[in-house]
Each structure stands twice: as structure tokens, then as C-alpha cells.
Amino acid sequence: MKKGIIFLGILITVFLTGCSKPCDYTAFNESKPKSILVLLPENKTANIDATNAFFSQLTRPLSEAGYYVFPIAVVEETFYQNGVTVAGEMRNVSTEKLRQIFGADAVLYFDINQYGYSYGILSGAPEVSASGTLVDLRTGKTLWNNEITVQGDSTSYFNVLGLLLNRILDNISDKYYPMAGMANSTLFDPASNRCFMYGQRSPLYKG
Amino acid sequence: MFIKKLLPALLVLLVVGCAKKDIYNWDDYEATLYLYHQQGKVNVEEQIKLLEKNIDKSRAKSLLSPPGLHAHLGLLYSNIGKIDDAKNQFKIEKQLFVESATFMDLLLNQKTRNLK
């Protein structure tokens, strides 16, 4: 029961932080991107684990939303081979160039704003926070941007997601990893209120 | 207490929300993306095995492998010098996901020494 209540708290936090503005789908609808290039996130926190936790868990929600997501490690390797090694530099590559190299319709720029314990006025709580911007590589237009904050008891995420049952994940010792996963899957779930749209590979896509 | 009454309702909502069927078979693919950046924790051969297992299961159960999985496997093959296997995976990626064609062609056409 205690875990249930903790989880309830998390749910309410996720819901409350997402109820603010109505969605404007105009640009997204005009663009109808089929594929998304995910660049290495810009980590604005002091925690070096944050980048990998968020980066490795972006592919799934974006794919399940119906987009082709470029293989993040292969993309990263391609940048490295061309001498581009940090997130900030990747972001400076022009949309034309990205389109030419990867043939992607859109690029996702992703910022990690908080990763770990945050001390509030009333009490401290583990918190992860991130924001993303989706830009059309053919027109340079911004299609979507939004942010997410997830708070709560990070250990309960392991239980809720069933992650502890998976042996390979024993190698993941970062306790905020499941919170990053929860943040991403909420932010890019078109059924949540983050204004993200279904892509054409989703059975829920509305053309 | 009202929270105790509300909890089951919310959990039902949650369960309904989670029941949505995935498009792809994700078995361990996300974990391998994480492990790729945890240098040395799980060696490349073992990461390759995880992805091959995903592909075998997908084939056996007629599930779809996620976008990027075959290309990522290609990268892992190339890291241990299996260039032909790598190229084969890039071709499969391109075949399964036409959106990847430009990038896969780039990888297939580059000189092998450019692949790590």
C-alpha cells in the first residue's frame, strides 16, 4: 500500500505538471515527419549519468509513437568520425546538413535540466526534468516543444516498470534511470497532454 | 481516507493505459543502447548476443524489431571487425525501414576503415 501511495504521488505530479496550455498542432500537422533524428542531449546538470539515462530511453517512446528513429549510437559514431564530439557542437550543425547526411525529416534537440535530488521549500524529493524541441529539417520550422518533470521515490519506478526482473538491467546501477524513462515515455506519448502527435507507423495515426 | 478510495481507480486507469500493445519487440534493445555507453561493463560480444536473441524471438513470434536495432547491431559487428556482417545488418535496416535509406547508403558506401 505504501508503494501504491508513493506511486499515486508520482502520477499526480506527472498529471499536474502537464495540464497547463492547449495544444497547437498546426506546424506538426503540416510537416507530417516520418523520421526523427535524436541528437545527444545537452546535459545542464552536474550529474554525468543523466545523458546516457535519457539518451538511451528516447528511442522507444518515439518509435512507439509511430516514427522511424535513427539508431542513436550509429548517429553519434558518425558525428565522432567527423570530429564532432559534444552535444553543443552537434546542435550547431545546420538543418540542411543534417538532412543531407541522414535523410531525416525532423531532429529532436533535448535538454536535461535536473537529475537527482532537488530541495524544495517543503521537502526534498528525487526529481528529473527535461525539455525537447522537434525541428523540421526540410523547412527549419519548430514543430513541437515541451518539457517534463518527474518527482518521487525512484525505487518505486523499478518496481512499477518491472525492471528488477530483467537480469541485464542489473548492470544499470543509476537509480534515476527509471525516472528518466518515465519522463520520456510521458513526454512523447501522444495520449498524454504534451501535444506530441502520432507518426505514420502508429496504428493510431490520423492522416 | 479519500486517497485510499482514489487509489484503486487510478491504478485501474494506469493498467488500462499500459495495456496498449507495443508496435515493436523491445527485449533488451533499450538496455543495450545504455550499455553501449557504459564502456566495459558488458562486452561487445554479449551486447551482440542480446540483439541476436531479440531478432530470433521477433522472427519466431512474427514481431517487429524496433527501428535502429539492426543498424545498431551492425555497429557492434563493425566494432569487432565483422565488416560483412555489419553491412548485412545495414541492408536489413534499410529494407525494413525505408526512412533509413540515405543514412544506411552512407554507411554502406563508406570505406571500411572509417567504421570503428
Short mmCIF file of C-alpha atoms in Angstrom, two decimals:
data_model
loop_
_atom_site.label_atom_id
_atom_site.label_comp_id
_atom_site.label_asym_id
_atom_site.label_seq_id
_atom_site.Cartn_x
_atom_site.Cartn_y
_atom_site.Cartn_z
CA MET A 1 0.00 0.00 0.00
CA LYS A 2 2.80 2.38 0.85
CA LYS A 3 4.31 1.88 -2.59
CA GLY A 4 0.90 2.46 -4.11
CA ILE A 5 0.60 5.78 -2.39
CA ILE A 6 4.08 6.79 -3.42
CA PHE A 7 3.23 5.88 -6.96
CA LEU A 8 -0.01 7.81 -6.72
CA GLY A 9 2.03 10.83 -5.73
CA ILE A 10 4.19 10.40 -8.79
CA LEU A 11 1.18 10.08 -11.05
CA ILE A 12 -0.42 13.19 -9.66
CA THR A 13 2.82 15.10 -10.10
CA VAL A 14 3.10 13.98 -13.70
CA PHE A 15 -0.50 14.90 -14.37
CA LEU A 16 -0.50 18.26 -12.65
CA THR A 17 2.61 19.49 -14.39
CA GLY A 18 1.03 18.74 -17.74
CA CYS A 19 -2.37 20.38 -17.63
CA SER A 20 -1.44 23.94 -18.49
CA LYS A 21 -1.70 25.02 -22.13
CA PRO A 22 -3.90 23.91 -25.04
CA CYS A 23 -2.12 22.21 -27.93
CA ASP A 24 -1.33 23.89 -31.22
CA TYR A 25 -0.78 21.12 -33.75
CA THR A 26 -0.62 23.35 -36.84
CA ALA A 27 3.08 23.10 -37.66
CA PHE A 28 3.25 19.44 -36.67
CA ASN A 29 0.29 18.64 -38.90
CA GLU A 30 1.70 20.48 -41.89
CA SER A 31 5.06 18.81 -41.59
CA LYS A 32 3.98 15.17 -41.07
CA PRO A 33 7.52 13.97 -40.33
CA LYS A 34 8.13 10.25 -40.78
CA SER A 35 11.54 10.04 -39.21
CA ILE A 36 13.29 11.64 -36.25
CA LEU A 37 16.98 12.14 -35.70
CA VAL A 38 17.75 12.21 -31.97
CA LEU A 39 20.89 14.14 -31.11
CA LEU A 40 22.98 13.67 -27.99
CA PRO A 41 21.14 15.55 -25.19
CA GLU A 42 22.62 18.66 -23.70
CA ASN A 43 23.17 17.89 -20.03
CA LYS A 44 22.69 21.04 -17.95
CA THR A 45 23.10 19.19 -14.68
CA ALA A 46 26.27 18.24 -12.84
CA ASN A 47 25.37 14.54 -12.95
CA ILE A 48 27.25 12.79 -15.76
CA ASP A 49 24.91 9.76 -15.64
CA ALA A 50 21.98 11.86 -16.82
CA THR A 51 22.93 11.93 -20.50
CA ASN A 52 23.01 8.19 -21.02
CA ALA A 53 19.88 7.53 -18.95
CA PHE A 54 17.82 9.94 -21.05
CA PHE A 55 19.54 9.33 -24.39
CA SER A 56 19.17 5.55 -24.33
CA GLN A 57 15.48 5.77 -23.44
CA LEU A 58 14.33 8.20 -26.14
CA THR A 59 14.18 5.69 -28.99
CA ARG A 60 11.39 3.60 -27.54
CA PRO A 61 8.69 6.21 -26.89
CA LEU A 62 9.37 7.98 -30.20
CA SER A 63 9.22 4.69 -32.12
CA GLU A 64 6.08 3.61 -30.35
CA ALA A 65 4.52 6.98 -31.20
CA GLY A 66 4.95 5.93 -34.84
CA TYR A 67 8.23 7.41 -36.09
CA TYR A 68 11.35 5.94 -37.57
CA VAL A 69 14.05 6.81 -35.04
CA PHE A 70 17.61 6.84 -36.26
CA PRO A 71 19.95 4.50 -34.35
CA ILE A 72 21.39 6.83 -31.72
CA ALA A 73 24.78 5.18 -31.28
CA VAL A 74 25.38 4.86 -35.02
CA VAL A 75 24.46 8.52 -35.48
CA GLU A 76 26.76 9.51 -32.64
CA GLU A 77 29.61 7.45 -34.13
CA THR A 78 29.10 9.21 -37.46
CA PHE A 79 29.47 12.57 -35.75
CA TYR A 80 32.60 11.40 -33.92
CA GLN A 81 34.21 10.27 -37.15
CA ASN A 82 33.67 13.75 -38.48
CA GLY A 83 35.24 15.35 -35.45
CA VAL A 84 32.03 16.42 -33.74
CA THR A 85 32.12 15.05 -30.21
CA VAL A 86 29.98 17.14 -27.88
CA ALA A 87 26.26 17.83 -27.74
CA GLY A 88 26.66 21.58 -28.26
CA GLU A 89 28.63 21.09 -31.47
CA MET A 90 26.11 18.61 -32.84
CA ARG A 91 23.41 21.17 -32.24
CA ASN A 92 25.32 23.70 -34.30
CA VAL A 93 25.24 21.53 -37.40
CA SER A 94 22.77 23.14 -39.81
CA THR A 95 19.41 21.56 -40.55
CA GLU A 96 20.36 21.36 -44.24
CA LYS A 97 23.49 19.39 -43.41
CA LEU A 98 21.63 17.02 -41.08
CA ARG A 99 19.02 16.43 -43.75
CA GLN A 100 21.72 15.76 -46.33
CA ILE A 101 23.69 13.29 -44.19
CA PHE A 102 20.90 11.36 -42.52
CA GLY A 103 17.87 11.98 -44.73
CA ALA A 104 15.77 12.60 -41.62
CA ASP A 105 12.56 14.62 -41.72
CA ALA A 106 12.97 16.09 -38.24
CA VAL A 107 15.54 16.48 -35.50
CA LEU A 108 14.96 16.31 -31.75
CA TYR A 109 17.01 18.64 -29.59
CA PHE A 110 16.87 17.51 -25.98
CA ASP A 111 17.95 19.25 -22.76
CA ILE A 112 18.33 17.67 -19.35
CA ASN A 113 17.58 20.32 -16.75
CA GLN A 114 17.50 18.41 -13.47
CA TYR A 115 18.73 14.98 -12.46
CA GLY A 116 18.72 13.88 -8.87
CA TYR A 117 17.72 15.33 -5.58
CA SER A 118 16.01 18.69 -5.55
CA TYR A 119 15.40 20.53 -2.30
CA GLY A 120 12.03 22.24 -2.29
CA ILE A 121 10.52 24.56 0.24
CA LEU A 122 8.50 21.87 1.96
CA SER A 123 10.68 18.86 1.44
CA GLY A 124 13.27 17.39 -0.85
CA ALA A 125 12.45 14.79 -3.46
CA PRO A 126 14.26 12.96 -6.24
CA GLU A 127 13.46 14.80 -9.42
CA VAL A 128 14.33 14.60 -13.08
CA SER A 129 13.41 17.29 -15.54
CA ALA A 130 13.97 17.66 -19.26
CA SER A 131 12.75 19.54 -22.32
CA GLY A 132 12.72 18.82 -26.02
CA THR A 133 12.29 20.68 -29.30
CA LEU A 134 11.38 19.00 -32.59
CA VAL A 135 12.52 20.87 -35.71
CA ASP A 136 11.64 20.09 -39.33
CA LEU A 137 14.84 19.50 -41.29
CA ARG A 138 13.23 20.43 -44.60
CA THR A 139 11.86 23.80 -43.53
CA GLY A 140 13.72 24.62 -40.31
CA LYS A 141 10.39 25.20 -38.57
CA THR A 142 9.85 24.24 -34.94
CA LEU A 143 7.13 21.58 -34.85
CA TRP A 144 6.85 20.95 -31.16
CA ASN A 145 8.45 21.77 -27.86
CA ASN A 146 7.57 20.80 -24.36
CA GLU A 147 9.01 19.86 -21.01
CA ILE A 148 8.51 17.36 -18.26
CA THR A 149 9.31 16.98 -14.59
CA VAL A 150 9.01 13.71 -12.75
CA GLN A 151 9.31 13.54 -8.99
CA GLY A 152 9.05 10.78 -6.48
CA ASP A 153 10.64 7.77 -4.92
CA SER A 154 12.89 6.45 -7.66
CA THR A 155 12.95 2.90 -6.30
CA SER A 156 9.23 2.56 -6.87
CA TYR A 157 9.80 3.12 -10.58
CA PHE A 158 11.91 -0.01 -10.73
CA ASN A 159 9.04 -1.97 -9.21
CA VAL A 160 6.33 -0.39 -11.28
CA LEU A 161 8.15 -0.90 -14.55
CA GLY A 162 9.16 -4.42 -13.59
CA LEU A 163 12.75 -3.51 -14.30
CA LEU A 164 14.17 -5.54 -11.45
CA LEU A 165 13.03 -8.73 -13.13
CA ASN A 166 15.35 -8.12 -16.02
CA ARG A 167 18.82 -9.50 -15.41
CA ILE A 168 20.65 -7.44 -17.96
CA LEU A 169 19.40 -4.33 -16.24
CA ASP A 170 21.30 -5.36 -13.12
CA ASN A 171 24.15 -3.60 -14.86
CA ILE A 172 22.31 -0.34 -14.57
CA SER A 173 23.05 0.98 -11.12
CA ASP A 174 21.86 4.52 -11.73
CA LYS A 175 18.80 4.85 -9.52
CA TYR A 176 17.33 7.71 -11.53
CA TYR A 177 17.38 5.69 -14.77
CA PRO A 178 13.74 4.55 -14.43
CA MET A 179 12.62 8.11 -13.69
CA ALA A 180 14.27 9.29 -16.91
CA GLY A 181 12.43 6.51 -18.73
CA MET A 182 9.13 7.55 -17.18
CA ALA A 183 9.78 11.19 -18.11
CA ASN A 184 10.48 10.30 -21.75
CA SER A 185 7.55 7.96 -22.14
CA THR A 186 5.19 10.61 -20.78
CA LEU A 187 6.65 13.48 -22.78
CA PHE A 188 6.40 11.66 -26.13
CA ASP A 189 3.14 9.82 -25.54
CA PRO A 190 0.60 11.42 -27.88
CA ALA A 191 -2.11 10.22 -25.49
CA SER A 192 -0.63 12.31 -22.69
CA ASN A 193 -1.23 16.04 -22.77
CA ARG A 194 2.20 17.02 -24.10
CA CYS A 195 0.92 17.82 -27.58
CA PHE A 196 3.09 15.24 -29.32
CA MET A 197 1.46 13.65 -32.38
CA TYR A 198 1.28 10.09 -33.67
CA GLY A 199 3.51 9.27 -36.60
CA GLN A 200 2.66 7.25 -39.66
CA ARG A 201 3.91 3.91 -38.34
CA SER A 202 1.43 4.01 -35.47
CA PRO A 203 -1.95 2.31 -35.88
CA LEU A 204 -3.33 5.37 -34.08
CA TYR A 205 -2.01 7.79 -36.72
CA LYS A 206 -4.68 10.04 -38.16
CA GLY A 207 -3.68 11.27 -41.59
CA MET B 1 -9.39 8.25 3.79
CA PHE B 2 -10.20 9.55 0.36
CA ILE B 3 -6.79 8.74 -1.01
CA LYS B 4 -7.38 5.04 -0.35
CA LYS B 5 -10.59 5.14 -2.34
CA LEU B 6 -9.00 7.05 -5.15
CA LEU B 7 -6.00 4.77 -5.44
CA PRO B 8 -7.75 1.71 -6.94
CA ALA B 9 -9.45 3.91 -9.51
CA LEU B 10 -6.18 5.45 -10.54
CA LEU B 11 -4.48 2.07 -10.67
CA VAL B 12 -7.21 0.84 -12.97
CA LEU B 13 -6.56 3.84 -15.19
CA LEU B 14 -2.88 3.01 -15.11
CA VAL B 15 -3.42 -0.63 -16.04
CA VAL B 16 -5.73 0.37 -18.89
CA GLY B 17 -3.07 2.81 -20.03
CA CYS B 18 -0.35 0.18 -20.01
CA ALA B 19 -2.42 -2.37 -21.85
CA LYS B 20 -1.80 -0.61 -25.17
CA LYS B 21 0.11 -3.06 -27.31
CA ASP B 22 3.61 -2.11 -28.39
CA ILE B 23 4.35 -1.89 -32.09
CA TYR B 24 7.81 -3.43 -31.64
CA ASN B 25 9.55 -6.15 -29.67
CA TRP B 26 11.87 -4.18 -27.37
CA ASP B 27 13.50 -7.05 -25.46
CA ASP B 28 16.82 -5.70 -24.19
CA TYR B 29 17.30 -3.23 -27.06
CA GLU B 30 16.96 -0.18 -24.80
CA ALA B 31 19.32 -1.79 -22.30
CA THR B 32 21.93 -2.41 -24.99
CA LEU B 33 21.73 1.24 -26.02
CA TYR B 34 22.50 2.12 -22.40
CA LEU B 35 25.24 -0.46 -22.06
CA TYR B 36 26.93 0.75 -25.23
CA HIS B 37 27.79 3.93 -23.35
CA GLN B 38 28.80 2.13 -20.15
CA GLN B 39 32.20 1.26 -21.51
CA GLY B 40 33.48 -2.14 -20.49
CA LYS B 41 30.60 -3.16 -18.23
CA VAL B 42 29.18 -5.69 -20.63
CA ASN B 43 31.44 -6.63 -23.53
CA VAL B 44 30.52 -6.14 -27.16
CA GLU B 45 30.06 -9.86 -27.86
CA GLU B 46 27.50 -10.08 -25.08
CA GLN B 47 25.67 -7.00 -26.37
CA ILE B 48 25.59 -8.64 -29.80
CA LYS B 49 24.09 -11.80 -28.30
CA LEU B 50 21.30 -9.78 -26.68
CA LEU B 51 20.34 -8.24 -30.01
CA GLU B 52 20.59 -11.53 -31.89
CA LYS B 53 18.29 -13.03 -29.28
CA ASN B 54 15.83 -10.19 -29.86
CA ILE B 55 15.91 -10.86 -33.61
CA ASP B 56 15.44 -14.61 -33.16
CA LYS B 57 12.47 -14.10 -30.88
CA SER B 58 10.96 -11.49 -33.19
CA ARG B 59 11.26 -13.89 -36.08
CA ALA B 60 9.81 -16.83 -34.15
CA LYS B 61 6.84 -14.84 -32.92
CA SER B 62 6.31 -12.67 -36.01
CA LEU B 63 7.10 -9.49 -34.07
CA LEU B 64 8.78 -6.41 -35.48
CA SER B 65 12.29 -5.44 -34.44
CA PRO B 66 12.47 -1.79 -33.35
CA PRO B 67 13.77 0.97 -35.61
CA GLY B 68 17.54 1.10 -35.43
CA LEU B 69 18.12 -2.31 -33.89
CA HIS B 70 19.66 -3.84 -37.00
CA ALA B 71 21.81 -0.79 -37.65
CA HIS B 72 22.98 -0.79 -34.05
CA LEU B 73 23.85 -4.48 -34.34
CA GLY B 74 25.78 -3.55 -37.49
CA LEU B 75 27.76 -1.01 -35.49
CA LEU B 76 28.59 -3.63 -32.85
CA TYR B 77 29.70 -6.10 -35.55
CA SER B 78 31.93 -3.46 -37.11
CA ASN B 79 33.46 -2.77 -33.68
CA ILE B 80 34.77 -6.34 -33.60
CA GLY B 81 35.86 -6.34 -37.24
CA LYS B 82 32.95 -8.28 -38.72
CA ILE B 83 32.51 -5.86 -41.58
CA ASP B 84 30.45 -8.14 -43.84
CA ASP B 85 28.02 -8.91 -41.03
CA ALA B 86 27.83 -5.19 -40.28
CA LYS B 87 26.97 -4.32 -43.86
CA ASN B 88 24.39 -7.06 -43.96
CA GLN B 89 22.64 -5.52 -40.93
CA PHE B 90 22.69 -2.04 -42.51
CA LYS B 91 20.99 -3.57 -45.57
CA ILE B 92 18.33 -5.21 -43.40
CA GLU B 93 17.69 -1.90 -41.61
CA LYS B 94 17.21 -0.19 -44.95
CA GLN B 95 14.89 -2.93 -46.15
CA LEU B 96 12.72 -2.82 -43.01
CA PHE B 97 12.68 0.97 -42.68
CA VAL B 98 12.85 2.87 -45.94
CA GLU B 99 13.25 6.10 -43.92
CA SER B 100 16.80 4.99 -43.10
CA ALA B 101 17.88 4.59 -46.75
CA THR B 102 20.00 7.76 -47.06
CA PHE B 103 21.91 7.05 -43.86
CA MET B 104 22.33 3.31 -44.50
CA ASP B 105 23.63 4.02 -48.01
CA LEU B 106 26.15 6.40 -46.49
CA LEU B 107 27.32 3.68 -44.10
CA LEU B 108 27.38 1.02 -46.82
CA ASN B 109 29.37 3.18 -49.20
CA GLN B 110 32.00 4.46 -46.82
CA LYS B 111 35.38 2.86 -46.71
CA THR B 112 35.50 0.16 -44.06
CA ARG B 113 38.37 1.79 -42.20
CA ASN B 114 36.03 4.64 -41.38
CA LEU B 115 33.98 2.28 -39.29
CA LYS B 116 35.47 1.91 -35.88
#
